[in-house]
């Protein structure tokens, strides 16, 4: 990819037929390059749409700056190398890893590091076969789909199962390692999962660790951040909390955070889905002559009916609460 386009170079500084390097005082306007790439738009979206995640947002701004400077250096023929951009996103479930990976793909695309900027999200089962000879074609098929974009491997450490002697995961890892090296100018791999498991995986797979350039850690959200996320999600869906519902949901968050299978923003999304279901049932069971406000409003009772409010009873269906 990333060919030096003579039109991008300042006048009279075109890479001549001799391929000579432009002189040291050749000007380049990084600001103009930045605007032309439209990356700011993605960074703004990241800032506005995602609550919290300050360290992650900061790292992404740094990576964007690095890529921009690298592009300028390429134009000045100071480098021909494509930097390694494979990444590792660690954090608990629902902390925004997949969402940020999609934004990352967009940034990489706008800076022309990948051709298309799509995201292919997979887990072990998409890469590893059950029988001998099944893994290589499966892995290669996924890689083919992801070429020109980002391959996001969720819970990547499950690829490695040392306890299972005849595990085909190793085969998938070998293929991935090769492609991560050979095609790094057209494919970015993001490994995602829990930090401790990822650490252990890297200890046993130093080849994988050495190919990862950026590690981003996603912190758990605070109660306040989760409330803010809830408001954004509701707003996007054209719902509102009543005053009492807001209070109830704050209490819901406190309780839910202390329970098993808590999954940060994902638990919030699920709680909102269930509140909408209860609201719909409440409206349908009552006087069905309604106003727009009725249709918009989530009331406290739509939240307090959750089993999270039953003392000491864990949620009936933990899977639903993830
Ligand atoms: N900071 C945030 N602000 C607003 N919404 C968020 C934020 N983080 C996550 N979400 C929302 O929460 C949901 C879960 O996020 P996402 O799927 O990105 O998390 P994840 O870390 O990939 O989780 P998992 O490990 O469960 O796959 C999505 O609907 C996403 O839009
Ligand atoms: Mg995810």
mmCIF file of C-alpha atoms and ligand atoms in Angstrom:
data_model
loop_
_atom_site.group_PDB
_atom_site.id
_atom_site.type_symbol
_atom_site.label_atom_id
_atom_site.label_comp_id
_atom_site.label_asym_id
_atom_site.label_seq_id
_atom_site.Cartn_x
_atom_site.Cartn_y
_atom_site.Cartn_z
ATOM 1 C CA UNK A 1 0.000 0.000 0.000
ATOM 2 C CA UNK A 2 1.326 3.395 1.027
ATOM 3 C CA UNK A 3 2.986 4.360 -2.191
ATOM 4 C CA UNK A 4 4.637 7.721 -2.438
ATOM 5 C CA UNK A 5 2.338 9.739 -4.587
ATOM 6 C CA UNK A 6 4.315 12.541 -6.260
ATOM 7 C CA UNK A 7 1.227 14.762 -6.147
ATOM 8 C CA UNK A 8 1.331 14.671 -2.374
ATOM 9 C CA UNK A 9 4.805 16.127 -2.327
ATOM 10 C CA UNK A 10 5.441 19.865 -2.367
ATOM 11 C CA UNK A 11 6.253 21.289 -5.756
ATOM 12 C CA UNK A 12 9.713 20.676 -7.122
ATOM 13 C CA UNK A 13 10.260 18.060 -4.473
ATOM 14 C CA UNK A 14 8.951 15.148 -6.413
ATOM 15 C CA UNK A 15 10.747 11.930 -6.043
ATOM 16 C CA UNK A 16 12.789 12.110 -9.201
ATOM 17 C CA UNK A 17 13.578 9.180 -11.432
ATOM 18 C CA UNK A 18 16.747 8.709 -9.433
ATOM 19 C CA UNK A 19 14.513 8.277 -6.354
ATOM 20 C CA UNK A 20 16.635 10.838 -4.519
ATOM 21 C CA UNK A 21 15.579 11.814 -1.021
ATOM 22 C CA UNK A 22 14.032 15.308 -0.690
ATOM 23 C CA UNK A 23 16.375 17.814 0.986
ATOM 24 C CA UNK A 24 16.144 18.287 4.748
ATOM 25 C CA UNK A 25 14.368 21.629 4.493
ATOM 26 C CA UNK A 26 11.475 20.202 2.420
ATOM 27 C CA UNK A 27 8.343 21.527 4.130
ATOM 28 C CA UNK A 28 5.363 19.400 5.146
ATOM 29 C CA UNK A 29 2.232 20.642 6.869
ATOM 30 C CA UNK A 30 1.276 17.998 9.415
ATOM 31 C CA UNK A 31 -1.835 19.931 10.404
ATOM 32 C CA UNK A 32 -3.059 19.957 6.802
ATOM 33 C CA UNK A 33 -2.297 16.233 6.485
ATOM 34 C CA UNK A 34 -4.257 15.623 9.671
ATOM 35 C CA UNK A 35 -7.289 17.526 8.364
ATOM 36 C CA UNK A 36 -7.117 15.832 4.991
ATOM 37 C CA UNK A 37 -7.243 12.396 6.627
ATOM 38 C CA UNK A 38 -10.505 13.186 8.497
ATOM 39 C CA UNK A 39 -9.168 11.355 11.510
ATOM 40 C CA UNK A 40 -10.289 14.147 13.816
ATOM 41 C CA UNK A 41 -13.869 13.184 13.038
ATOM 42 C CA UNK A 42 -13.307 9.654 14.367
ATOM 43 C CA UNK A 43 -11.454 10.948 17.421
ATOM 44 C CA UNK A 44 -14.311 13.368 18.155
ATOM 45 C CA UNK A 45 -16.846 10.600 17.785
ATOM 46 C CA UNK A 46 -14.806 8.496 20.183
ATOM 47 C CA UNK A 47 -14.781 11.371 22.680
ATOM 48 C CA UNK A 48 -18.484 12.152 22.429
ATOM 49 C CA UNK A 49 -20.020 8.727 22.103
ATOM 50 C CA UNK A 50 -17.912 6.828 24.580
ATOM 51 C CA UNK A 51 -18.104 7.677 28.254
ATOM 52 C CA UNK A 52 -14.868 7.586 30.298
ATOM 53 C CA UNK A 53 -12.042 5.428 28.919
ATOM 54 C CA UNK A 54 -9.615 8.347 29.201
ATOM 55 C CA UNK A 55 -6.408 6.259 29.100
ATOM 56 C CA UNK A 56 -7.710 4.377 26.043
ATOM 57 C CA UNK A 57 -8.691 7.572 24.236
ATOM 58 C CA UNK A 58 -5.276 9.053 25.028
ATOM 59 C CA UNK A 59 -3.471 6.008 23.605
ATOM 60 C CA UNK A 60 -5.560 6.162 20.454
ATOM 61 C CA UNK A 61 -4.685 9.823 19.950
ATOM 62 C CA UNK A 62 -1.025 8.874 20.391
ATOM 63 C CA UNK A 63 -1.276 6.049 17.875
ATOM 64 C CA UNK A 64 -3.027 8.367 15.400
ATOM 65 C CA UNK A 65 -0.191 10.904 15.807
ATOM 66 C CA UNK A 66 2.400 8.186 15.294
ATOM 67 C CA UNK A 67 0.709 7.013 12.117
ATOM 68 C CA UNK A 68 0.385 10.516 10.785
ATOM 69 C CA UNK A 69 4.061 11.263 11.364
ATOM 70 C CA UNK A 70 4.980 7.918 9.887
ATOM 71 C CA UNK A 71 3.015 8.783 6.763
ATOM 72 C CA UNK A 72 4.841 12.098 6.480
ATOM 73 C CA UNK A 73 8.172 10.307 6.929
ATOM 74 C CA UNK A 74 7.225 7.974 4.116
ATOM 75 C CA UNK A 75 6.487 10.892 1.860
ATOM 76 C CA UNK A 76 9.945 12.263 2.674
ATOM 77 C CA UNK A 77 11.398 8.840 1.990
ATOM 78 C CA UNK A 78 12.712 8.578 5.511
ATOM 79 C CA UNK A 79 11.161 5.178 5.829
ATOM 80 C CA UNK A 80 9.659 2.488 3.654
ATOM 81 C CA UNK A 81 8.778 0.181 6.505
ATOM 82 C CA UNK A 82 5.184 -0.266 7.557
ATOM 83 C CA UNK A 83 5.095 -0.111 11.343
ATOM 84 C CA UNK A 84 3.707 -3.104 13.202
ATOM 85 C CA UNK A 85 0.197 -2.142 14.241
ATOM 86 C CA UNK A 86 -1.081 -5.339 15.807
ATOM 87 C CA UNK A 87 -2.654 -4.638 19.162
ATOM 88 C CA UNK A 88 -3.885 -6.206 22.328
ATOM 89 C CA UNK A 89 -6.986 -4.913 24.140
ATOM 90 C CA UNK A 90 -7.328 -6.168 27.697
ATOM 91 C CA UNK A 91 -10.206 -5.568 30.064
ATOM 92 C CA UNK A 92 -13.285 -7.117 31.602
ATOM 93 C CA UNK A 93 -16.420 -7.901 29.572
ATOM 94 C CA UNK A 94 -18.431 -4.920 28.412
ATOM 95 C CA UNK A 95 -15.667 -2.348 28.826
ATOM 96 C CA UNK A 96 -15.867 -1.232 25.185
ATOM 97 C CA UNK A 97 -13.168 -3.327 23.503
ATOM 98 C CA UNK A 98 -15.174 -4.275 20.409
ATOM 99 C CA UNK A 99 -16.579 -0.760 20.042
ATOM 100 C CA UNK A 100 -13.120 0.816 20.220
ATOM 101 C CA UNK A 101 -11.716 -1.782 17.798
ATOM 102 C CA UNK A 102 -14.292 -0.644 15.220
ATOM 103 C CA UNK A 103 -13.193 2.956 15.663
ATOM 104 C CA UNK A 104 -9.557 1.870 15.404
ATOM 105 C CA UNK A 105 -10.313 0.177 12.083
ATOM 106 C CA UNK A 106 -11.804 3.434 10.854
ATOM 107 C CA UNK A 107 -8.731 5.418 11.904
ATOM 108 C CA UNK A 108 -6.376 2.938 10.220
ATOM 109 C CA UNK A 109 -8.439 3.182 7.084
ATOM 110 C CA UNK A 110 -8.496 6.970 7.044
ATOM 111 C CA UNK A 111 -4.732 7.038 7.428
ATOM 112 C CA UNK A 112 -4.522 4.509 4.612
ATOM 113 C CA UNK A 113 -2.908 1.748 6.636
ATOM 114 C CA UNK A 114 -5.600 -0.688 5.605
ATOM 115 C CA UNK A 115 -7.535 -0.668 2.353
ATOM 116 C CA UNK A 116 -11.105 -1.088 3.631
ATOM 117 C CA UNK A 117 -11.214 -0.578 7.370
ATOM 118 C CA UNK A 118 -13.761 -3.282 8.106
ATOM 119 C CA UNK A 119 -13.678 -5.330 11.286
ATOM 120 C CA UNK A 120 -13.980 -9.111 11.344
ATOM 121 C CA UNK A 121 -14.632 -10.300 14.894
ATOM 122 C CA UNK A 122 -13.929 -13.957 15.663
ATOM 123 C CA UNK A 123 -13.312 -16.367 18.518
ATOM 124 C CA UNK A 124 -11.448 -19.658 18.690
ATOM 125 C CA UNK A 125 -14.316 -21.606 17.124
ATOM 126 C CA UNK A 126 -14.123 -19.543 13.936
ATOM 127 C CA UNK A 127 -10.435 -20.345 13.512
ATOM 128 C CA UNK A 128 -9.893 -23.829 14.881
ATOM 129 C CA UNK A 129 -11.394 -27.000 13.411
ATOM 130 C CA UNK A 130 -12.529 -30.136 15.217
ATOM 131 C CA UNK A 131 -10.614 -32.577 13.071
ATOM 132 C CA UNK A 132 -7.230 -32.947 11.507
ATOM 133 C CA UNK A 133 -6.901 -30.847 8.361
ATOM 134 C CA UNK A 134 -9.825 -28.534 9.207
ATOM 135 C CA UNK A 135 -7.956 -25.759 10.984
ATOM 136 C CA UNK A 136 -5.730 -24.372 8.233
ATOM 137 C CA UNK A 137 -8.570 -23.793 5.733
ATOM 138 C CA UNK A 138 -10.767 -22.301 8.466
ATOM 139 C CA UNK A 139 -8.108 -19.883 9.656
ATOM 140 C CA UNK A 140 -7.150 -18.943 6.112
ATOM 141 C CA UNK A 141 -10.752 -18.275 5.179
ATOM 142 C CA UNK A 142 -11.113 -15.864 8.123
ATOM 143 C CA UNK A 143 -7.832 -14.164 7.244
ATOM 144 C CA UNK A 144 -8.997 -13.726 3.682
ATOM 145 C CA UNK A 145 -12.181 -12.006 4.871
ATOM 146 C CA UNK A 146 -10.229 -9.741 7.212
ATOM 147 C CA UNK A 147 -7.543 -8.690 4.712
ATOM 148 C CA UNK A 148 -7.630 -4.948 4.153
ATOM 149 C CA UNK A 149 -9.123 -4.413 7.592
ATOM 150 C CA UNK A 150 -8.923 -5.493 11.212
ATOM 151 C CA UNK A 151 -9.145 -9.035 12.544
ATOM 152 C CA UNK A 152 -10.464 -8.901 16.107
ATOM 153 C CA UNK A 153 -9.868 -12.124 18.036
ATOM 154 C CA UNK A 154 -11.948 -12.184 21.198
ATOM 155 C CA UNK A 155 -10.578 -14.239 24.105
ATOM 156 C CA UNK A 156 -7.557 -14.971 21.950
ATOM 157 C CA UNK A 157 -5.873 -17.044 24.681
ATOM 158 C CA UNK A 158 -8.303 -19.901 24.078
ATOM 159 C CA UNK A 159 -6.377 -20.566 20.884
ATOM 160 C CA UNK A 160 -3.739 -22.087 23.110
ATOM 161 C CA UNK A 161 -4.738 -25.155 25.100
ATOM 162 C CA UNK A 162 -1.575 -26.713 26.475
ATOM 163 C CA UNK A 163 -3.568 -29.225 28.533
ATOM 164 C CA UNK A 164 -4.861 -30.776 25.335
ATOM 165 C CA UNK A 165 -2.066 -32.650 23.613
ATOM 166 C CA UNK A 166 -3.642 -32.835 20.189
ATOM 167 C CA UNK A 167 -5.017 -29.331 20.111
ATOM 168 C CA UNK A 168 -5.383 -27.691 16.714
ATOM 169 C CA UNK A 169 -5.231 -24.192 18.192
ATOM 170 C CA UNK A 170 -1.473 -24.211 17.812
ATOM 171 C CA UNK A 171 -1.876 -24.636 14.075
ATOM 172 C CA UNK A 172 -4.099 -21.541 13.905
ATOM 173 C CA UNK A 173 -1.534 -19.598 15.957
ATOM 174 C CA UNK A 174 1.274 -20.554 13.567
ATOM 175 C CA UNK A 175 -0.714 -19.380 10.546
ATOM 176 C CA UNK A 176 -1.680 -16.159 12.302
ATOM 177 C CA UNK A 177 1.935 -15.439 13.242
ATOM 178 C CA UNK A 178 3.034 -15.865 9.666
ATOM 179 C CA UNK A 179 0.335 -13.615 8.247
ATOM 180 C CA UNK A 180 0.829 -11.008 10.979
ATOM 181 C CA UNK A 181 4.419 -10.755 9.813
ATOM 182 C CA UNK A 182 3.954 -11.013 6.048
ATOM 183 C CA UNK A 183 0.783 -8.961 5.611
ATOM 184 C CA UNK A 184 1.210 -6.301 8.229
ATOM 185 C CA UNK A 185 0.774 -3.605 5.609
ATOM 186 C CA UNK A 186 -2.779 -4.755 4.942
ATOM 187 C CA UNK A 187 -4.059 -6.484 8.045
ATOM 188 C CA UNK A 188 -4.128 -5.421 11.663
ATOM 189 C CA UNK A 189 -4.823 -8.086 14.270
ATOM 190 C CA UNK A 190 -6.307 -7.103 17.622
ATOM 191 C CA UNK A 191 -6.245 -9.716 20.376
ATOM 192 C CA UNK A 192 -8.802 -9.084 23.107
ATOM 193 C CA UNK A 193 -9.606 -10.566 26.488
ATOM 194 C CA UNK A 194 -8.946 -10.583 30.229
ATOM 195 C CA UNK A 195 -5.548 -9.142 31.174
ATOM 196 C CA UNK A 196 -4.359 -12.029 33.362
ATOM 197 C CA UNK A 197 -5.236 -14.726 30.837
ATOM 198 C CA UNK A 198 -3.635 -12.699 28.066
ATOM 199 C CA UNK A 199 -0.440 -12.416 30.122
ATOM 200 C CA UNK A 200 -0.260 -16.162 30.520
ATOM 201 C CA UNK A 201 -0.937 -16.636 26.823
ATOM 202 C CA UNK A 202 1.940 -14.312 25.915
ATOM 203 C CA UNK A 203 4.253 -16.120 28.330
ATOM 204 C CA UNK A 204 3.668 -19.345 26.428
ATOM 205 C CA UNK A 205 3.611 -17.642 23.022
ATOM 206 C CA UNK A 206 6.496 -15.177 22.912
ATOM 207 C CA UNK A 207 6.219 -15.047 19.111
ATOM 208 C CA UNK A 208 2.755 -13.573 19.475
ATOM 209 C CA UNK A 209 3.845 -11.119 22.127
ATOM 210 C CA UNK A 210 6.705 -9.843 19.980
ATOM 211 C CA UNK A 211 4.318 -9.023 17.153
ATOM 212 C CA UNK A 212 2.047 -6.861 19.283
ATOM 213 C CA UNK A 213 3.001 -3.193 19.143
ATOM 214 C CA UNK A 214 0.306 -1.612 21.304
ATOM 215 C CA UNK A 215 -1.264 -2.826 24.516
ATOM 216 C CA UNK A 216 -4.411 -0.984 25.603
ATOM 217 C CA UNK A 217 -5.993 -1.658 28.947
ATOM 218 C CA UNK A 218 -9.717 -0.988 29.370
ATOM 219 C CA UNK A 219 -10.635 -0.113 32.971
ATOM 220 C CA UNK A 220 -13.952 -1.055 34.569
ATOM 221 C CA UNK A 221 -16.505 1.762 34.605
ATOM 222 C CA UNK A 222 -17.463 3.591 37.785
ATOM 223 C CA UNK A 223 -21.105 3.720 38.889
ATOM 224 C CA UNK A 224 -21.322 7.316 37.649
ATOM 225 C CA UNK A 225 -19.933 6.374 34.242
ATOM 226 C CA UNK A 226 -22.388 3.485 33.943
ATOM 227 C CA UNK A 227 -25.273 5.879 34.702
ATOM 228 C CA UNK A 228 -23.980 8.209 32.002
ATOM 229 C CA UNK A 229 -23.742 5.278 29.569
ATOM 230 C CA UNK A 230 -27.349 4.353 30.428
ATOM 231 C CA UNK A 231 -28.511 7.896 29.634
ATOM 232 C CA UNK A 232 -26.721 7.843 26.287
ATOM 233 C CA UNK A 233 -28.162 4.443 25.381
ATOM 234 C CA UNK A 234 -31.692 5.542 26.351
ATOM 235 C CA UNK A 235 -31.321 8.817 24.466
ATOM 236 C CA UNK A 236 -30.231 6.949 21.335
ATOM 237 C CA UNK A 237 -33.392 4.878 21.587
ATOM 238 C CA UNK A 238 -35.641 7.916 22.281
ATOM 239 C CA UNK A 239 -36.517 6.924 25.816
ATOM 240 C CA UNK A 240 -36.278 8.903 29.057
ATOM 241 C CA UNK A 241 -36.087 7.923 32.702
ATOM 242 C CA UNK A 242 -38.680 9.549 34.936
ATOM 243 C CA UNK A 243 -37.136 11.250 37.964
ATOM 244 C CA UNK A 244 -37.908 8.214 40.144
ATOM 245 C CA UNK A 245 -36.665 5.826 37.471
ATOM 246 C CA UNK A 246 -33.343 7.631 37.402
ATOM 247 C CA UNK A 247 -32.994 7.047 41.137
ATOM 248 C CA UNK A 248 -34.066 3.436 40.786
ATOM 249 C CA UNK A 249 -31.553 2.831 38.045
ATOM 250 C CA UNK A 250 -28.759 4.325 40.116
ATOM 251 C CA UNK A 251 -29.639 1.853 42.833
ATOM 252 C CA UNK A 252 -29.893 -0.913 40.255
ATOM 253 C CA UNK A 253 -26.345 -0.189 39.116
ATOM 254 C CA UNK A 254 -24.971 -0.287 42.660
ATOM 255 C CA UNK A 255 -26.617 -3.648 43.299
ATOM 256 C CA UNK A 256 -25.780 -5.110 39.931
ATOM 257 C CA UNK A 257 -22.101 -4.152 40.213
ATOM 258 C CA UNK A 258 -21.798 -6.240 43.351
ATOM 259 C CA UNK A 259 -23.357 -9.336 41.767
ATOM 260 C CA UNK A 260 -21.773 -12.169 39.775
ATOM 261 C CA UNK A 261 -21.482 -11.952 35.982
ATOM 262 C CA UNK A 262 -21.461 -8.178 36.039
ATOM 263 C CA UNK A 263 -20.339 -7.032 32.596
ATOM 264 C CA UNK A 264 -19.985 -3.257 32.710
ATOM 265 C CA UNK A 265 -21.689 -1.448 29.830
ATOM 266 C CA UNK A 266 -23.070 -4.718 28.456
ATOM 267 C CA UNK A 267 -25.035 -5.295 31.689
ATOM 268 C CA UNK A 268 -26.387 -1.770 31.336
ATOM 269 C CA UNK A 269 -27.552 -2.421 27.789
ATOM 270 C CA UNK A 270 -29.247 -5.643 28.889
ATOM 271 C CA UNK A 271 -30.904 -3.916 31.855
ATOM 272 C CA UNK A 272 -32.278 -1.241 29.541
ATOM 273 C CA UNK A 273 -33.625 -3.862 27.154
ATOM 274 C CA UNK A 274 -35.449 -5.543 30.018
ATOM 275 C CA UNK A 275 -36.779 -2.222 31.308
ATOM 276 C CA UNK A 276 -38.185 -1.516 27.820
ATOM 277 C CA UNK A 277 -39.850 -4.910 27.829
ATOM 278 C CA UNK A 278 -41.485 -4.203 31.206
ATOM 279 C CA UNK A 279 -42.542 -0.735 30.091
ATOM 280 C CA UNK A 280 -44.217 -2.198 27.002
ATOM 281 C CA UNK A 281 -46.059 -4.762 29.099
ATOM 282 C CA UNK A 282 -47.109 -2.121 31.608
ATOM 283 C CA UNK A 283 -48.486 0.088 28.838
ATOM 284 C CA UNK A 284 -50.292 -2.755 27.160
ATOM 285 C CA UNK A 285 -51.865 -3.971 30.402
ATOM 286 C CA UNK A 286 -53.141 -0.491 31.353
ATOM 287 C CA UNK A 287 -55.215 2.184 29.679
ATOM 288 C CA UNK A 288 -54.136 1.902 26.068
ATOM 289 C CA UNK A 289 -54.984 5.513 25.180
ATOM 290 C CA UNK A 290 -51.460 6.813 25.436
ATOM 291 C CA UNK A 291 -49.418 9.930 24.808
ATOM 292 C CA UNK A 292 -46.032 10.276 23.235
ATOM 293 C CA UNK A 293 -44.652 10.921 26.719
ATOM 294 C CA UNK A 294 -46.076 7.593 27.923
ATOM 295 C CA UNK A 295 -44.291 5.795 25.108
ATOM 296 C CA UNK A 296 -41.027 7.557 25.885
ATOM 297 C CA UNK A 297 -40.919 7.210 29.628
ATOM 298 C CA UNK A 298 -39.332 4.424 31.619
ATOM 299 C CA UNK A 299 -40.811 4.511 35.126
ATOM 300 C CA UNK A 300 -39.276 3.367 38.383
ATOM 301 C CA UNK A 301 -41.511 0.285 38.456
ATOM 302 C CA UNK A 302 -40.052 -0.850 35.122
ATOM 303 C CA UNK A 303 -36.705 -1.046 36.873
ATOM 304 C CA UNK A 304 -37.644 -2.076 40.378
ATOM 305 C CA UNK A 305 -39.362 -5.221 39.104
ATOM 306 C CA UNK A 306 -35.899 -6.612 38.325
ATOM 307 C CA UNK A 307 -34.752 -9.588 40.377
ATOM 308 C CA UNK A 308 -31.671 -7.496 41.216
ATOM 309 C CA UNK A 309 -33.915 -5.795 43.805
ATOM 310 C CA UNK A 310 -34.848 -9.059 45.482
ATOM 311 C CA UNK A 311 -32.755 -9.348 48.586
ATOM 312 C CA UNK A 312 -30.004 -11.924 48.247
ATOM 313 C CA UNK A 313 -31.448 -13.620 45.171
ATOM 314 C CA UNK A 314 -28.951 -13.830 42.362
ATOM 315 C CA UNK A 315 -30.382 -13.019 38.971
ATOM 316 C CA UNK A 316 -32.500 -15.842 37.649
ATOM 317 C CA UNK A 317 -30.776 -15.958 34.308
ATOM 318 C CA UNK A 318 -27.144 -14.929 34.543
ATOM 319 C CA UNK A 319 -26.677 -15.325 30.793
ATOM 320 C CA UNK A 320 -29.277 -12.627 30.217
ATOM 321 C CA UNK A 321 -27.360 -10.316 32.471
ATOM 322 C CA UNK A 322 -24.071 -10.375 30.778
HETATM 323 N N1 LIG B 1 -17.663 3.993 27.159
HETATM 324 C C1 LIG B 1 -18.844 3.636 26.640
HETATM 325 N N2 LIG B 1 -19.782 4.571 26.406
HETATM 326 C C2 LIG B 1 -20.971 4.246 25.879
HETATM 327 N N3 LIG B 1 -21.330 2.988 25.540
HETATM 328 C C3 LIG B 1 -20.432 2.006 25.748
HETATM 329 C C4 LIG B 1 -19.146 2.278 26.299
HETATM 330 N N4 LIG B 1 -18.457 1.123 26.382
HETATM 331 C C5 LIG B 1 -19.263 0.172 25.916
HETATM 332 N N5 LIG B 1 -20.449 0.682 25.522
HETATM 333 C C6 LIG B 1 -21.572 -0.079 24.978
HETATM 334 O O1 LIG B 1 -21.668 -1.281 25.732
HETATM 335 C C7 LIG B 1 -21.847 -2.416 24.927
HETATM 336 C C8 LIG B 1 -20.706 -3.390 25.115
HETATM 337 O O2 LIG B 1 -19.516 -2.841 24.598
HETATM 338 P P1 LIG B 1 -18.446 -3.711 23.802
HETATM 339 O O3 LIG B 1 -19.138 -4.806 23.083
HETATM 340 O O4 LIG B 1 -17.605 -2.793 23.013
HETATM 341 O O5 LIG B 1 -17.609 -4.272 25.003
HETATM 342 P P2 LIG B 1 -16.527 -5.443 25.004
HETATM 343 O O6 LIG B 1 -15.439 -4.999 25.908
HETATM 344 O O7 LIG B 1 -16.193 -5.807 23.623
HETATM 345 O O8 LIG B 1 -17.335 -6.584 25.723
HETATM 346 P P3 LIG B 1 -17.203 -8.177 25.622
HETATM 347 O O9 LIG B 1 -15.952 -8.543 26.317
HETATM 348 O O10 LIG B 1 -18.414 -8.610 26.372
HETATM 349 O O11 LIG B 1 -17.210 -8.520 24.168
HETATM 350 C C9 LIG B 1 -21.969 -1.885 23.509
HETATM 351 O O12 LIG B 1 -23.351 -1.763 23.247
HETATM 352 C C10 LIG B 1 -21.319 -0.514 23.554
HETATM 353 O O13 LIG B 1 -21.916 0.365 22.639
HETATM 354 MG MG1 LIG B 2 -16.558 -7.579 22.554
#
